[in-house]
Amino acid sequence: MKRRTFLAGLGAAGVSTAIFSPAIVRAAADTPLKFGVLTDMTGLFADNGGAGSVAAAQLAIDECGGKALGKSIQLISADHLNKPDVGGNIARQWYDQEGVDVILDVPVSSVCIAVQTFAKERNKMFITSAGGSADLSGKFCSPNFIQWTYNTYALANVGGKALLKQGNDTWFFIAADYAFGHALERDVTEVVTKGGGKSLGHALHPINTADFSSQLLTAKSSGAKVIAVANAGSDTQNVIKQAEEFGLLSGGQKMIALLIDVNDIRSVGLKSAQGLLVTSGFYWNMDDRTREFAKRYAAKMGKPPSMMQAGVYSSTLNYIKSVEAANTKDPAAVVKDLQGRTFNDAFLRNGKLRPDNLMVHDMYLAEVKKQSELSDPYDVFKILATVTSEEAFPSLSASACPMVMSKK
């Protein structure tokens, strides 16, 4: 039986929660720090996570000498198949049976919610680089969970405001019909409405859709000035490719891809993507620090890292540093140390971990270059503006996180 098939079947088998004796707890404290990268290895998010996220975590471990608290650090990985039940069962197996201390990456917000539950119950850590719904660090927040790389509010706030300033006040959404897509549409709509604009509606689609003709024709007929693509991975790639085929990009309507990365642009091609506005928390060719990391990453993977992969590297590196500083793997002690620092590394600029366990940092508004502007096949973005963490992310006072609200 394959490993993932076995893991997926654990829930049906009704595995009970383990009861740990003091001796087992002491033994666990003496074991090496163990990371698990839970990701999409072969599906629509594999380009921006997958094996690249595993490589990014290993780069961080190697940078720390491969040890924490005097013991070797271990790294394992698995494919959650973009299914919450599979992801949840793997998380439970890792925490209960395999001694994993920290789960990393985890694309798909609904899978994140499943993993969050087990992380809190087992008092283990979960740090997402790929899960984007603002609800993860909002109403679903947890002392054992950190949202490290971005959230839907930041994507909405940076890109939405930029287009509104240009007079683009009517919007239509092509949105994924799951937690991430719903949150992204909600957050962009709020930004647009507050800025004096309005949403003219949406066309939803299931995850991993191949044909977007119906959604694109509905968006075109809406007459909206902006068609906002609120999905990710190969779904985003397919929308943009087909939008070009339908003539939407040359018909007067503007399109914004609310979450798109270098690998997506490479798949889509500059002919279809040039001129698209993009919001990101990282770009590999931004400065010397990003280029140095990208060079080390490319030596392993043959191409630059995505925002999510850079987030895995940064979260792994800084988590290890805080384990060392706190002299323990205890989640509360490590999070306390993380919350006491300001982060500036290959990924984070002016990063701070807030009490709701949302990592806030500078974000960037970018535009996809034209073919004539290209000097490197992967240098596809032109940074238009840096948006500070205070401007990009929601204020802490507006947080729906119970950990914050209980202190108000």
CSV table of C-alpha atoms in Angstrom, one decimal:
chain,number,residue,atom,x,y,z
A,1,MET,CA,0.0,0.0,0.0
A,2,LYS,CA,1.4,3.4,-0.9
A,3,ARG,CA,2.1,5.8,2.0
A,4,ARG,CA,-0.3,8.5,1.0
A,5,THR,CA,-3.1,6.0,0.5
A,6,PHE,CA,-2.5,4.6,4.0
A,7,LEU,CA,-2.5,8.0,5.5
A,8,ALA,CA,-5.7,9.0,3.7
A,9,GLY,CA,-7.4,6.0,5.2
A,10,LEU,CA,-6.4,6.7,8.8
A,11,GLY,CA,-9.5,8.9,9.4
A,12,ALA,CA,-11.8,6.2,8.2
A,13,ALA,CA,-10.1,3.7,10.5
A,14,GLY,CA,-10.9,5.9,13.5
A,15,VAL,CA,-7.4,6.2,15.0
A,16,SER,CA,-7.7,7.4,18.6
A,17,THR,CA,-5.7,10.2,20.2
A,18,ALA,CA,-2.6,8.9,21.9
A,19,ILE,CA,-2.1,9.3,25.6
A,20,PHE,CA,1.5,10.2,26.4
A,21,SER,CA,3.2,9.2,29.6
A,22,PRO,CA,5.8,11.5,31.3
A,23,ALA,CA,8.6,9.2,30.0
A,24,ILE,CA,7.4,9.5,26.4
A,25,VAL,CA,7.2,13.3,26.8
A,26,ARG,CA,10.8,13.5,28.2
A,27,ALA,CA,12.0,11.2,25.3
A,28,ALA,CA,10.2,13.5,22.8
A,29,ALA,CA,12.0,16.5,24.2
A,30,ASP,CA,15.4,14.8,23.6
A,31,THR,CA,14.7,14.0,19.9
A,32,PRO,CA,16.0,16.1,17.0
A,33,LEU,CA,14.0,19.0,15.7
A,34,LYS,CA,11.9,17.6,12.9
A,35,PHE,CA,10.2,19.5,10.1
A,36,GLY,CA,7.6,18.2,7.7
A,37,VAL,CA,6.9,20.0,4.4
A,38,LEU,CA,3.3,19.3,3.6
A,39,THR,CA,2.7,20.5,0.0
A,40,ASP,CA,1.3,19.9,-3.5
A,41,MET,CA,4.0,17.8,-5.3
A,42,THR,CA,2.2,17.1,-8.6
A,43,GLY,CA,-0.9,19.3,-8.8
A,44,LEU,CA,-1.8,22.8,-9.7
A,45,PHE,CA,0.3,24.4,-6.9
A,46,ALA,CA,3.4,22.3,-7.4
A,47,ASP,CA,5.3,24.9,-9.4
A,48,ASN,CA,5.2,27.5,-6.6
A,49,GLY,CA,5.6,24.9,-3.8
A,50,GLY,CA,6.2,21.2,-4.2
A,51,ALA,CA,9.8,20.0,-4.4
A,52,GLY,CA,10.9,23.6,-4.4
A,53,SER,CA,9.5,24.2,-0.9
A,54,VAL,CA,11.4,21.1,0.3
A,55,ALA,CA,14.6,22.4,-1.3
A,56,ALA,CA,14.0,25.8,0.3
A,57,ALA,CA,13.6,24.3,3.8
A,58,GLN,CA,16.8,22.2,3.3
A,59,LEU,CA,18.7,25.4,2.4
A,60,ALA,CA,17.7,27.0,5.7
A,61,ILE,CA,18.6,23.9,7.6
A,62,ASP,CA,22.0,23.7,5.9
A,63,GLU,CA,22.6,27.4,6.7
A,64,CYS,CA,22.1,26.7,10.4
A,65,GLY,CA,24.7,23.9,10.2
A,66,GLY,CA,22.0,21.2,10.2
A,67,LYS,CA,21.6,21.3,13.9
A,68,ALA,CA,19.4,22.8,16.7
A,69,LEU,CA,19.9,22.4,20.4
A,70,GLY,CA,22.9,20.3,19.7
A,71,LYS,CA,21.0,17.7,17.7
A,72,SER,CA,20.6,17.0,14.0
A,73,ILE,CA,17.6,18.5,12.3
A,74,GLN,CA,15.4,16.2,10.2
A,75,LEU,CA,13.2,17.0,7.2
A,76,ILE,CA,10.5,14.9,5.7
A,77,SER,CA,7.8,15.8,3.1
A,78,ALA,CA,4.5,14.6,1.7
A,79,ASP,CA,1.8,15.4,-0.9
A,80,HIS,CA,-1.6,16.4,0.6
A,81,LEU,CA,-3.2,16.1,-2.9
A,82,ASN,CA,-5.0,19.4,-2.2
A,83,LYS,CA,-7.5,17.6,0.0
A,84,PRO,CA,-8.3,18.7,3.6
A,85,ASP,CA,-9.0,15.1,4.8
A,86,VAL,CA,-5.7,13.9,3.4
A,87,GLY,CA,-3.7,16.8,4.7
A,88,GLY,CA,-5.3,16.5,8.1
A,89,ASN,CA,-4.6,12.8,8.4
A,90,ILE,CA,-0.9,13.3,7.4
A,91,ALA,CA,-0.6,16.1,10.0
A,92,ARG,CA,-2.0,13.8,12.7
A,93,GLN,CA,0.3,10.9,11.7
A,94,TRP,CA,3.3,13.2,11.6
A,95,TYR,CA,2.6,14.8,15.0
A,96,ASP,CA,1.5,11.6,16.8
A,97,GLN,CA,3.7,8.9,15.3
A,98,GLU,CA,6.6,10.4,13.5
A,99,GLY,CA,7.7,13.1,15.9
A,100,VAL,CA,7.3,16.1,13.6
A,101,ASP,CA,7.6,19.4,15.5
A,102,VAL,CA,6.8,21.8,12.8
A,103,ILE,CA,4.7,21.5,9.6
A,104,LEU,CA,5.6,23.9,6.7
A,105,ASP,CA,4.2,25.3,3.5
A,106,VAL,CA,0.6,23.8,3.0
A,107,PRO,CA,-1.1,25.4,-0.1
A,108,VAL,CA,-4.9,25.5,0.0
A,109,SER,CA,-6.5,27.3,2.9
A,110,SER,CA,-9.0,24.6,3.6
A,111,VAL,CA,-6.1,22.1,4.1
A,112,CYS,CA,-4.5,24.7,6.4
A,113,ILE,CA,-7.6,24.8,8.6
A,114,ALA,CA,-7.5,21.0,9.0
A,115,VAL,CA,-3.8,21.0,9.9
A,116,GLN,CA,-4.3,23.9,12.3
A,117,THR,CA,-6.7,21.8,14.4
A,118,PHE,CA,-4.2,19.0,15.0
A,119,ALA,CA,-1.3,21.5,15.6
A,120,LYS,CA,-3.3,23.1,18.4
A,121,GLU,CA,-4.5,19.8,19.9
A,122,ARG,CA,-1.0,18.3,19.9
A,123,ASN,CA,0.7,21.5,21.0
A,124,LYS,CA,3.0,21.4,17.9
A,125,MET,CA,3.8,24.1,15.4
A,126,PHE,CA,2.4,24.9,12.0
A,127,ILE,CA,3.8,27.7,9.8
A,128,THR,CA,2.2,28.2,6.4
A,129,SER,CA,3.9,29.9,3.5
A,130,ALA,CA,1.3,29.1,0.9
A,131,GLY,CA,-2.1,29.3,2.8
A,132,GLY,CA,-3.5,32.7,2.0
A,133,SER,CA,-7.0,33.3,3.5
A,134,ALA,CA,-7.0,36.2,5.9
A,135,ASP,CA,-9.3,34.0,8.1
A,136,LEU,CA,-6.3,31.7,9.0
A,137,SER,CA,-4.8,34.4,11.2
A,138,GLY,CA,-8.2,35.9,11.8
A,139,LYS,CA,-11.1,33.9,13.2
A,140,PHE,CA,-9.1,30.6,12.9
A,141,CYS,CA,-6.0,31.9,14.6
A,142,SER,CA,-4.1,29.8,17.0
A,143,PRO,CA,-1.1,30.1,19.3
A,144,ASN,CA,0.4,27.1,17.4
A,145,PHE,CA,0.0,28.6,13.9
A,146,ILE,CA,1.9,31.3,12.0
A,147,GLN,CA,0.9,32.8,8.7
A,148,TRP,CA,4.3,33.8,7.4
A,149,THR,CA,4.2,34.9,3.7
A,150,TYR,CA,1.1,36.8,2.7
A,151,ASN,CA,-2.7,36.9,3.2
A,152,THR,CA,-5.6,37.8,1.0
A,153,TYR,CA,-6.1,41.2,2.6
A,154,ALA,CA,-2.6,42.3,1.6
A,155,LEU,CA,-3.1,41.0,-2.0
A,156,ALA,CA,-6.4,42.9,-2.1
A,157,ASN,CA,-5.1,46.1,-0.5
A,158,VAL,CA,-2.0,46.6,-2.6
A,159,GLY,CA,-3.4,45.6,-6.1
A,160,GLY,CA,-6.9,46.9,-5.5
A,161,LYS,CA,-5.9,50.4,-4.4
A,162,ALA,CA,-3.4,50.8,-7.2
A,163,LEU,CA,-6.1,50.1,-9.9
A,164,LEU,CA,-8.7,52.3,-8.1
A,165,LYS,CA,-6.3,55.3,-8.2
A,166,GLN,CA,-6.3,54.9,-12.0
A,167,GLY,CA,-10.1,55.2,-12.1
A,168,ASN,CA,-10.9,51.6,-12.5
A,169,ASP,CA,-14.0,51.6,-10.2
A,170,THR,CA,-16.0,48.6,-11.5
A,171,TRP,CA,-14.8,45.1,-10.9
A,172,PHE,CA,-15.8,41.5,-11.8
A,173,PHE,CA,-14.3,38.4,-10.2
A,174,ILE,CA,-13.3,35.1,-11.6
A,175,ALA,CA,-12.9,33.3,-8.3
A,176,ALA,CA,-12.0,29.8,-7.0
A,177,ASP,CA,-15.0,28.2,-5.2
A,178,TYR,CA,-13.1,27.4,-2.0
A,179,ALA,CA,-11.9,29.2,1.1
A,180,PHE,CA,-9.0,31.1,-0.5
A,181,GLY,CA,-11.0,32.3,-3.5
A,182,HIS,CA,-13.9,33.4,-1.3
A,183,ALA,CA,-11.6,35.3,1.1
A,184,LEU,CA,-9.7,37.0,-1.7
A,185,GLU,CA,-12.9,38.1,-3.4
A,186,ARG,CA,-14.3,39.4,-0.1
A,187,ASP,CA,-11.2,41.3,0.8
A,188,VAL,CA,-10.8,42.9,-2.6
A,189,THR,CA,-14.5,43.9,-2.7
A,190,GLU,CA,-14.1,45.6,0.7
A,191,VAL,CA,-11.1,47.6,-0.6
A,192,VAL,CA,-12.9,48.5,-3.8
A,193,THR,CA,-16.1,49.6,-2.0
A,194,LYS,CA,-14.2,51.7,0.5
A,195,GLY,CA,-12.4,53.4,-2.4
A,196,GLY,CA,-15.7,54.4,-4.1
A,197,GLY,CA,-15.9,51.5,-6.5
A,198,LYS,CA,-18.2,48.5,-6.8
A,199,SER,CA,-18.3,44.8,-7.6
A,200,LEU,CA,-20.5,43.8,-10.6
A,201,GLY,CA,-20.5,40.2,-9.6
A,202,HIS,CA,-18.5,37.0,-9.9
A,203,ALA,CA,-18.1,33.7,-11.8
A,204,LEU,CA,-17.0,30.9,-9.5
A,205,HIS,CA,-15.1,27.8,-10.5
A,206,PRO,CA,-14.0,24.5,-8.8
A,207,ILE,CA,-10.3,23.8,-8.1
A,208,ASN,CA,-8.3,22.6,-11.0
A,209,THR,CA,-10.5,23.9,-13.8
A,210,ALA,CA,-9.4,23.4,-17.5
A,211,ASP,CA,-12.0,25.4,-19.4
A,212,PHE,CA,-12.8,29.0,-18.3
A,213,SER,CA,-14.8,30.0,-21.4
A,214,SER,CA,-18.1,30.4,-19.4
A,215,GLN,CA,-16.4,32.5,-16.7
A,216,LEU,CA,-14.5,34.7,-19.2
A,217,LEU,CA,-17.6,35.4,-21.3
A,218,THR,CA,-19.6,36.3,-18.2
A,219,ALA,CA,-16.8,38.7,-17.1
A,220,LYS,CA,-16.6,40.3,-20.6
A,221,SER,CA,-20.3,40.8,-20.8
A,222,SER,CA,-20.4,42.4,-17.3
A,223,GLY,CA,-18.7,45.5,-18.7
A,224,ALA,CA,-16.5,45.8,-15.6
A,225,LYS,CA,-13.4,47.9,-16.0
A,226,VAL,CA,-11.4,45.3,-14.1
A,227,ILE,CA,-11.5,41.5,-14.3
A,228,ALA,CA,-9.9,40.3,-11.1
A,229,VAL,CA,-8.6,36.7,-11.1
A,230,ALA,CA,-9.0,35.4,-7.6
A,231,ASN,CA,-7.4,31.9,-7.7
A,232,ALA,CA,-3.9,30.4,-7.9
A,233,GLY,CA,-1.5,28.0,-9.6
A,234,SER,CA,-2.5,26.4,-12.9
A,235,ASP,CA,-6.0,27.8,-12.5
A,236,THR,CA,-4.6,31.3,-12.8
A,237,GLN,CA,-2.4,30.2,-15.7
A,238,ASN,CA,-5.4,28.8,-17.6
A,239,VAL,CA,-7.5,31.9,-17.0
A,240,ILE,CA,-4.9,34.3,-18.4
A,241,LYS,CA,-4.1,32.1,-21.4
A,242,GLN,CA,-7.7,31.8,-22.3
A,243,ALA,CA,-8.4,35.5,-21.7
A,244,GLU,CA,-5.9,36.3,-24.3
A,245,GLU,CA,-7.5,33.8,-26.7
A,246,PHE,CA,-10.9,35.5,-26.1
A,247,GLY,CA,-9.4,38.9,-26.8
A,248,LEU,CA,-10.2,40.2,-23.3
A,249,LEU,CA,-6.7,41.7,-22.8
A,250,SER,CA,-7.0,43.9,-25.9
A,251,GLY,CA,-10.7,44.8,-25.5
A,252,GLY,CA,-10.4,47.7,-23.1
A,253,GLN,CA,-10.9,45.8,-19.9
A,254,LYS,CA,-8.0,45.4,-17.5
A,255,MET,CA,-7.1,42.2,-15.8
A,256,ILE,CA,-5.3,41.8,-12.4
A,257,ALA,CA,-4.0,38.4,-11.3
A,258,LEU,CA,-4.3,38.7,-7.5
A,259,LEU,CA,-1.8,35.9,-6.8
A,260,ILE,CA,0.7,35.0,-9.5
A,261,ASP,CA,4.4,34.2,-9.5
A,262,VAL,CA,7.4,33.9,-11.7
A,263,ASN,CA,6.7,30.2,-12.6
A,264,ASP,CA,3.1,31.1,-13.5
A,265,ILE,CA,4.3,33.8,-15.9
A,266,ARG,CA,6.8,31.4,-17.5
A,267,SER,CA,4.0,28.9,-18.1
A,268,VAL,CA,1.5,31.5,-19.4
A,269,GLY,CA,4.1,33.3,-21.6
A,270,LEU,CA,4.8,37.0,-21.8
A,271,LYS,CA,2.5,37.4,-24.9
A,272,SER,CA,-0.5,36.7,-22.7
A,273,ALA,CA,0.7,38.1,-19.4
A,274,GLN,CA,2.6,41.3,-20.3
A,275,GLY,CA,1.3,44.4,-18.5
A,276,LEU,CA,-0.6,42.4,-15.8
A,277,LEU,CA,-0.4,44.0,-12.4
A,278,VAL,CA,0.9,41.7,-9.6
A,279,THR,CA,1.1,41.9,-5.8
A,280,SER,CA,3.9,40.0,-4.2
A,281,GLY,CA,5.9,39.8,-1.0
A,282,PHE,CA,9.1,38.7,-2.7
A,283,TYR,CA,10.9,38.9,-6.0
A,284,TRP,CA,14.1,37.0,-6.7
A,285,ASN,CA,15.8,39.8,-8.7
A,286,MET,CA,14.9,42.7,-6.4
A,287,ASP,CA,18.3,43.3,-4.7
A,288,ASP,CA,21.6,41.7,-3.7
A,289,ARG,CA,20.0,39.7,-0.8
A,290,THR,CA,17.3,38.2,-3.0
A,291,ARG,CA,19.7,37.4,-5.8
A,292,GLU,CA,22.1,35.7,-3.4
A,293,PHE,CA,19.4,33.4,-2.1
A,294,ALA,CA,18.0,32.8,-5.6
A,295,LYS,CA,21.5,31.7,-6.8
A,296,ARG,CA,21.7,29.1,-4.0
A,297,TYR,CA,18.2,27.9,-4.6
A,298,ALA,CA,18.7,27.7,-8.4
A,299,ALA,CA,21.8,25.6,-7.9
A,300,LYS,CA,19.4,23.0,-6.5
A,301,MET,CA,16.3,23.5,-8.6
A,302,GLY,CA,17.5,25.1,-11.8
A,303,LYS,CA,15.3,28.2,-11.6
A,304,PRO,CA,14.6,31.1,-9.1
A,305,PRO,CA,12.3,30.6,-6.1
A,306,SER,CA,8.7,31.7,-5.9
A,307,MET,CA,7.3,33.9,-3.1
A,308,MET,CA,6.0,30.8,-1.3
A,309,GLN,CA,9.3,28.9,-1.6
A,310,ALA,CA,11.2,32.0,-0.3
A,311,GLY,CA,8.7,32.1,2.6
A,312,VAL,CA,9.4,28.4,3.4
A,313,TYR,CA,13.1,29.2,3.5
A,314,SER,CA,12.6,32.3,5.8
A,315,SER,CA,10.2,30.6,8.2
A,316,THR,CA,12.5,27.6,8.6
A,317,LEU,CA,15.6,29.7,9.1
A,318,ASN,CA,14.0,32.0,11.7
A,319,TYR,CA,12.2,29.2,13.5
A,320,ILE,CA,15.5,27.4,14.0
A,321,LYS,CA,17.1,30.6,15.3
A,322,SER,CA,14.3,31.1,17.8
A,323,VAL,CA,14.5,27.5,19.0
A,324,GLU,CA,18.2,28.1,19.7
A,325,ALA,CA,17.5,31.5,21.4
A,326,ALA,CA,14.7,30.0,23.6
A,327,ASN,CA,16.7,26.8,24.2
A,328,THR,CA,13.6,24.7,23.7
A,329,LYS,CA,11.2,23.4,21.1
A,330,ASP,CA,8.2,24.4,23.3
A,331,PRO,CA,5.9,26.3,20.9
A,332,ALA,CA,4.9,29.1,23.3
A,333,ALA,CA,8.5,29.9,24.1
A,334,VAL,CA,9.6,29.9,20.5
A,335,VAL,CA,6.7,32.0,19.3
A,336,LYS,CA,7.4,34.5,22.2
A,337,ASP,CA,11.0,34.9,20.8
A,338,LEU,CA,9.8,35.3,17.3
A,339,GLN,CA,7.3,38.0,18.3
A,340,GLY,CA,10.2,39.9,20.0
A,341,ARG,CA,12.3,40.4,16.8
A,342,THR,CA,12.3,42.4,13.6
A,343,PHE,CA,13.1,40.4,10.5
A,344,ASN,CA,15.2,41.4,7.5
A,345,ASP,CA,16.4,38.5,5.4
A,346,ALA,CA,16.3,37.2,1.8
A,347,PHE,CA,12.5,37.2,2.0
A,348,LEU,CA,11.3,39.5,4.8
A,349,ARG,CA,11.8,43.2,4.9
A,350,ASN,CA,10.7,45.0,8.1
A,351,GLY,CA,9.0,41.8,9.2
A,352,LYS,CA,7.2,41.6,12.6
A,353,LEU,CA,5.2,38.7,14.0
A,354,ARG,CA,2.1,40.2,15.6
A,355,PRO,CA,0.1,38.8,18.5
A,356,ASP,CA,-2.4,37.2,16.1
A,357,ASN,CA,0.6,35.3,14.6
A,358,LEU,CA,0.4,37.1,11.3
A,359,MET,CA,3.9,38.0,9.9
A,360,VAL,CA,3.5,41.5,8.5
A,361,HIS,CA,6.2,42.8,6.2
A,362,ASP,CA,6.8,45.0,3.1
A,363,MET,CA,4.8,44.0,0.0
A,364,TYR,CA,5.4,45.0,-3.6
A,365,LEU,CA,3.3,46.1,-6.5
A,366,ALA,CA,4.8,44.8,-9.8
A,367,GLU,CA,4.0,44.7,-13.5
A,368,VAL,CA,4.8,41.9,-15.9
A,369,LYS,CA,7.5,43.1,-18.3
A,370,LYS,CA,7.1,43.2,-22.1
A,371,GLN,CA,9.3,40.9,-24.2
A,372,SER,CA,11.4,43.8,-25.2
A,373,GLU,CA,12.3,44.5,-21.6
A,374,LEU,CA,13.5,41.0,-20.8
A,375,SER,CA,17.2,40.4,-20.2
A,376,ASP,CA,16.8,37.1,-18.3
A,377,PRO,CA,14.0,34.5,-19.0
A,378,TYR,CA,13.0,34.5,-15.4
A,379,ASP,CA,13.3,38.2,-14.8
A,380,VAL,CA,9.6,38.9,-15.6
A,381,PHE,CA,8.5,41.5,-13.0
A,382,LYS,CA,9.1,45.2,-12.8
A,383,ILE,CA,8.7,46.5,-9.3
A,384,LEU,CA,6.5,49.6,-9.4
A,385,ALA,CA,6.2,50.4,-5.7
A,386,THR,CA,7.1,49.2,-2.2
A,387,VAL,CA,4.1,49.1,0.2
A,388,THR,CA,5.0,49.1,3.9
A,389,SER,CA,3.6,46.5,6.2
A,390,GLU,CA,1.4,49.1,7.9
A,391,GLU,CA,-0.2,50.0,4.6
A,392,ALA,CA,-0.4,46.5,3.2
A,393,PHE,CA,-1.8,44.4,6.0
A,394,PRO,CA,-4.9,44.9,8.1
A,395,SER,CA,-4.5,46.7,11.4
A,396,LEU,CA,-4.2,44.6,14.5
A,397,SER,CA,-7.2,46.5,16.0
A,398,ALA,CA,-9.4,45.2,13.3
A,399,SER,CA,-8.3,41.5,13.8
A,400,ALA,CA,-10.9,38.9,14.3
A,401,CYS,CA,-8.4,36.6,16.0
A,402,PRO,CA,-9.8,35.4,19.4
A,403,MET,CA,-6.3,35.7,20.9
A,404,VAL,CA,-6.3,39.4,20.2
A,405,MET,CA,-10.0,40.1,20.8
A,406,SER,CA,-9.9,38.6,24.3
A,407,LYS,CA,-7.3,41.3,25.2
A,408,LYS,CA,-9.3,44.2,24.0
